[in-house]
């Protein structure tokens, strides 16, 4: 038979066991409150415990930057993800000679229809699109000087735009690499390339019979 002292010891142990259980329950409830917001959704700042017991922080989501039309001029313009040229090209552009001009929209580049192709179809009507590769201003200048030398050797079957004026137009574009819009009007030697730098467009026609440089300025 148990004596009174033994019964008091058992009641003490039971009391401490009950208190410990209540503390454990209270601690778990507090953790649940800290992690779960009202409505049952987990807080975005709550850490996730890995299998090894370490807390893994939520990964940050970053938005990729869009490439510019002038790759050396960071932030000058963004690339268009949909059909048509980047809006940086849109507008009315005035040429250096009277009557020369160019209107660019999402559907048209001058009189040429915009197509999502990197190369012209020479049997097609007037079309335009983004070229596969960019071009540097240094390459444009170098290629024109090669044509000047060719013309000086044999001008009979080849023409160039005025070298002094053409060099001046090229120099108005900032050095760098530029995205190219090609244009093809369907005629023999009807190919031309455009690059844009802010409010300027440089047009280069470089074919078997001629090499011409022209510049267009955006109308405000």
Short mmCIF file of C-alpha atoms in Angstrom, two decimals:
data_model
loop_
_atom_site.label_atom_id
_atom_site.label_comp_id
_atom_site.label_asym_id
_atom_site.label_seq_id
_atom_site.Cartn_x
_atom_site.Cartn_y
_atom_site.Cartn_z
CA UNK A 1 0.00 0.00 0.00
CA UNK A 2 1.26 3.44 -0.92
CA UNK A 3 2.11 5.75 1.87
CA UNK A 4 1.10 9.49 1.84
CA UNK A 5 4.64 10.64 0.93
CA UNK A 6 4.67 8.47 -2.21
CA UNK A 7 1.25 9.77 -3.30
CA UNK A 8 2.41 13.40 -2.90
CA UNK A 9 5.51 12.65 -5.05
CA UNK A 10 3.34 11.15 -7.82
CA UNK A 11 1.00 14.18 -7.81
CA UNK A 12 4.06 16.50 -8.14
CA UNK A 13 5.39 14.58 -11.12
CA UNK A 14 1.98 14.67 -12.83
CA UNK A 15 1.71 18.42 -12.29
CA UNK A 16 5.14 19.09 -13.84
CA UNK A 17 4.30 16.79 -16.77
CA UNK A 18 1.10 18.73 -17.44
CA UNK A 19 2.93 22.10 -17.25
CA UNK A 20 5.59 20.86 -19.71
CA UNK A 21 2.94 19.69 -22.16
CA UNK A 22 1.17 23.06 -22.01
CA UNK A 23 4.44 24.89 -22.72
CA UNK A 24 5.14 22.68 -25.77
CA UNK A 25 1.63 23.28 -27.16
CA UNK A 26 1.98 27.05 -26.61
CA UNK A 27 5.34 27.09 -28.41
CA UNK A 28 3.95 25.25 -31.45
CA UNK A 29 0.96 27.59 -31.60
CA UNK A 30 3.30 30.61 -31.55
CA UNK A 31 5.34 29.16 -34.44
CA UNK A 32 2.18 28.62 -36.46
CA UNK A 33 1.14 32.24 -35.91
CA UNK A 34 4.54 33.54 -37.01
CA UNK A 35 4.56 31.53 -40.26
CA UNK A 36 0.92 31.58 -41.35
CA UNK A 37 -0.97 34.76 -42.13
CA UNK A 38 -4.75 35.17 -41.76
CA UNK A 39 -6.54 33.36 -44.54
CA UNK A 40 -4.20 30.37 -44.41
CA UNK A 41 -1.49 31.75 -46.80
CA UNK A 42 2.16 31.37 -45.90
CA UNK A 43 4.06 34.60 -45.43
CA UNK A 44 6.41 35.52 -48.30
CA UNK A 45 9.16 36.18 -45.76
CA UNK A 46 8.86 32.80 -44.03
CA UNK A 47 11.96 30.65 -44.34
CA UNK A 48 11.83 27.10 -45.66
CA UNK A 49 13.70 24.44 -43.71
CA UNK A 50 15.79 22.08 -45.81
CA UNK A 51 16.33 18.39 -45.14
CA UNK A 52 19.58 19.20 -43.35
CA UNK A 53 17.81 21.57 -41.00
CA UNK A 54 19.19 24.81 -42.51
CA UNK A 55 16.83 27.61 -43.46
CA UNK A 56 16.67 28.33 -47.20
CA UNK A 57 15.74 31.90 -48.11
CA UNK A 58 13.21 32.45 -50.92
CA UNK A 59 14.84 33.01 -54.32
CA UNK A 60 14.64 36.52 -55.78
CA UNK A 61 12.85 36.96 -59.12
CA UNK A 62 14.70 39.14 -61.62
CA UNK A 63 13.44 40.58 -64.90
CA UNK A 64 15.91 40.22 -67.78
CA UNK A 65 16.95 43.43 -69.45
CA UNK A 66 15.97 43.88 -73.06
CA UNK A 67 18.74 44.43 -75.58
CA UNK A 68 18.96 47.83 -77.21
CA UNK A 69 19.06 48.75 -80.91
CA UNK A 70 22.51 50.22 -80.33
CA UNK A 71 24.27 47.59 -78.28
CA UNK A 72 27.04 49.97 -77.22
CA UNK A 73 24.53 52.57 -76.00
CA UNK A 74 23.04 50.91 -72.92
CA UNK A 75 19.50 52.04 -72.17
CA UNK A 76 18.99 53.96 -75.42
CA UNK A 77 16.14 51.71 -76.48
CA UNK A 78 14.61 48.31 -75.88
CA UNK A 79 14.09 45.45 -78.29
CA UNK A 80 10.61 44.64 -79.51
CA UNK A 81 9.35 41.18 -78.54
CA UNK A 82 6.39 41.32 -80.96
CA UNK A 83 6.09 41.87 -84.71
CA UNK A 84 7.36 45.06 -86.26
CA UNK A 85 10.41 47.20 -85.56
CA UNK A 86 11.09 48.53 -82.09
CA UNK A 87 9.07 51.70 -81.34
CA UNK A 88 12.38 53.57 -81.22
CA UNK A 89 12.29 53.40 -85.03
CA UNK A 90 8.72 54.65 -85.39
CA UNK A 91 8.13 58.09 -86.81
CA UNK A 92 8.68 60.32 -89.81
CA UNK A 93 12.27 60.73 -90.93
CA UNK A 94 13.49 63.50 -93.25
CA UNK A 95 16.27 62.95 -95.77
CA UNK A 96 19.01 65.41 -96.73
CA UNK A 97 17.63 66.05 -100.22
CA UNK A 98 14.22 67.62 -101.02
CA UNK A 99 11.47 65.02 -101.17
CA UNK A 100 13.55 62.32 -99.51
CA UNK A 101 11.87 60.84 -96.47
CA UNK A 102 11.01 57.68 -94.61
CA UNK A 103 7.98 56.75 -92.52
CA UNK A 104 8.34 53.79 -90.15
CA UNK A 105 5.48 52.11 -88.30
CA UNK A 106 4.90 48.70 -86.73
CA UNK A 107 3.75 47.39 -90.11
CA UNK A 108 5.84 49.31 -92.64
CA UNK A 109 9.35 50.64 -93.22
CA UNK A 110 8.90 53.25 -95.93
CA UNK A 111 7.01 51.47 -98.69
CA UNK A 112 8.21 48.03 -97.55
CA UNK A 113 6.04 45.65 -95.55
CA UNK A 114 7.52 44.40 -92.28
CA UNK A 115 8.19 40.65 -92.14
CA UNK A 116 9.63 38.52 -89.32
CA UNK A 117 12.55 37.21 -91.38
CA UNK A 118 16.28 37.76 -91.00
CA UNK A 119 17.01 37.67 -94.75
CA UNK A 120 15.22 39.17 -97.76
CA UNK A 121 13.37 37.09 -100.31
CA UNK A 122 14.63 38.49 -103.58
CA UNK A 123 11.62 37.18 -105.50
CA UNK A 124 9.18 38.95 -103.16
CA UNK A 125 7.71 42.43 -103.21
CA UNK A 126 9.06 45.30 -101.10
CA UNK A 127 9.81 43.93 -97.62
CA UNK A 128 11.84 44.80 -94.52
CA UNK A 129 12.94 43.01 -91.36
CA UNK A 130 15.62 42.67 -88.70
CA UNK A 131 18.93 41.28 -89.99
CA UNK A 132 20.45 38.22 -88.36
CA UNK A 133 23.61 40.04 -87.28
CA UNK A 134 24.47 43.48 -85.95
CA UNK A 135 27.03 45.77 -87.58
CA UNK A 136 29.65 48.09 -86.17
CA UNK A 137 30.13 51.64 -87.36
CA UNK A 138 33.79 50.78 -87.97
CA UNK A 139 32.73 48.04 -90.42
CA UNK A 140 30.42 50.45 -92.26
CA UNK A 141 33.25 52.97 -92.64
CA UNK A 142 35.80 50.34 -93.68
CA UNK A 143 33.50 48.83 -96.30
CA UNK A 144 32.76 52.25 -97.82
CA UNK A 145 36.47 53.05 -98.11
CA UNK A 146 36.94 49.76 -99.97
CA UNK A 147 34.25 50.85 -102.43
CA UNK A 148 35.91 54.24 -102.85
CA UNK A 149 39.16 52.50 -103.80
CA UNK A 150 37.28 50.23 -106.21
CA UNK A 151 35.58 53.20 -107.86
CA UNK A 152 38.90 55.00 -108.29
CA UNK A 153 40.32 51.96 -110.08
CA UNK A 154 37.31 51.39 -112.37
CA UNK A 155 34.34 53.79 -112.31
CA UNK A 156 32.79 52.44 -115.50
CA UNK A 157 30.36 49.95 -113.94
CA UNK A 158 30.17 51.16 -110.35
CA UNK A 159 28.97 54.30 -108.56
CA UNK A 160 29.41 55.69 -105.06
CA UNK A 161 27.94 58.59 -103.14
CA UNK A 162 30.19 61.61 -102.67
CA UNK A 163 33.06 60.35 -100.46
CA UNK A 164 33.51 63.59 -98.48
CA UNK A 165 29.79 63.93 -97.77
CA UNK A 166 29.42 60.21 -97.02
CA UNK A 167 32.25 60.25 -94.50
CA UNK A 168 30.65 63.23 -92.80
CA UNK A 169 27.31 61.40 -92.52
CA UNK A 170 28.96 58.30 -91.10
CA UNK A 171 30.81 60.40 -88.51
CA UNK A 172 27.49 61.70 -87.13
CA UNK A 173 26.71 58.23 -85.77
CA UNK A 174 28.29 57.27 -82.43
CA UNK A 175 30.84 54.43 -82.59
CA UNK A 176 29.43 51.07 -81.54
CA UNK A 177 27.53 48.01 -82.69
CA UNK A 178 24.03 48.48 -84.08
CA UNK A 179 21.05 46.32 -84.88
CA UNK A 180 20.23 46.34 -88.58
CA UNK A 181 16.94 46.60 -90.47
CA UNK A 182 17.26 45.34 -94.04
CA UNK A 183 15.07 46.63 -96.87
CA UNK A 184 14.47 44.99 -100.26
CA UNK A 185 12.28 46.60 -102.89
CA UNK A 186 12.42 43.62 -105.23
CA UNK A 187 14.51 45.36 -107.89
CA UNK A 188 18.06 44.63 -108.99
CA UNK A 189 20.40 46.11 -106.38
CA UNK A 190 17.39 47.21 -104.36
CA UNK A 191 18.86 46.11 -101.04
CA UNK A 192 19.56 48.59 -98.25
CA UNK A 193 20.48 48.45 -94.55
CA UNK A 194 19.36 50.86 -91.82
CA UNK A 195 20.80 51.56 -88.38
CA UNK A 196 19.43 54.06 -85.87
CA UNK A 197 21.18 56.19 -83.28
CA UNK A 198 18.73 58.35 -81.35
CA UNK A 199 17.17 60.79 -83.83
CA UNK A 200 19.33 59.66 -86.76
CA UNK A 201 19.02 56.80 -89.24
CA UNK A 202 21.94 55.89 -91.47
CA UNK A 203 21.01 54.05 -94.67
CA UNK A 204 23.63 52.03 -96.55
CA UNK A 205 23.12 50.61 -100.03
CA UNK A 206 26.04 48.32 -100.81
CA UNK A 207 25.59 46.12 -103.85
CA UNK A 208 27.36 45.10 -107.04
CA UNK A 209 26.68 48.33 -108.88
CA UNK A 210 26.67 51.05 -106.26
CA UNK A 211 27.56 52.01 -102.70
CA UNK A 212 25.57 54.90 -101.29
CA UNK A 213 25.38 56.47 -97.84
CA UNK A 214 22.40 58.59 -96.78
CA UNK A 215 21.15 60.01 -93.49
CA UNK A 216 17.64 60.66 -92.16
CA UNK A 217 16.69 62.87 -89.23
CA UNK A 218 13.61 62.34 -87.08
CA UNK A 219 10.98 65.04 -87.48
CA UNK A 220 9.67 66.47 -84.21
#
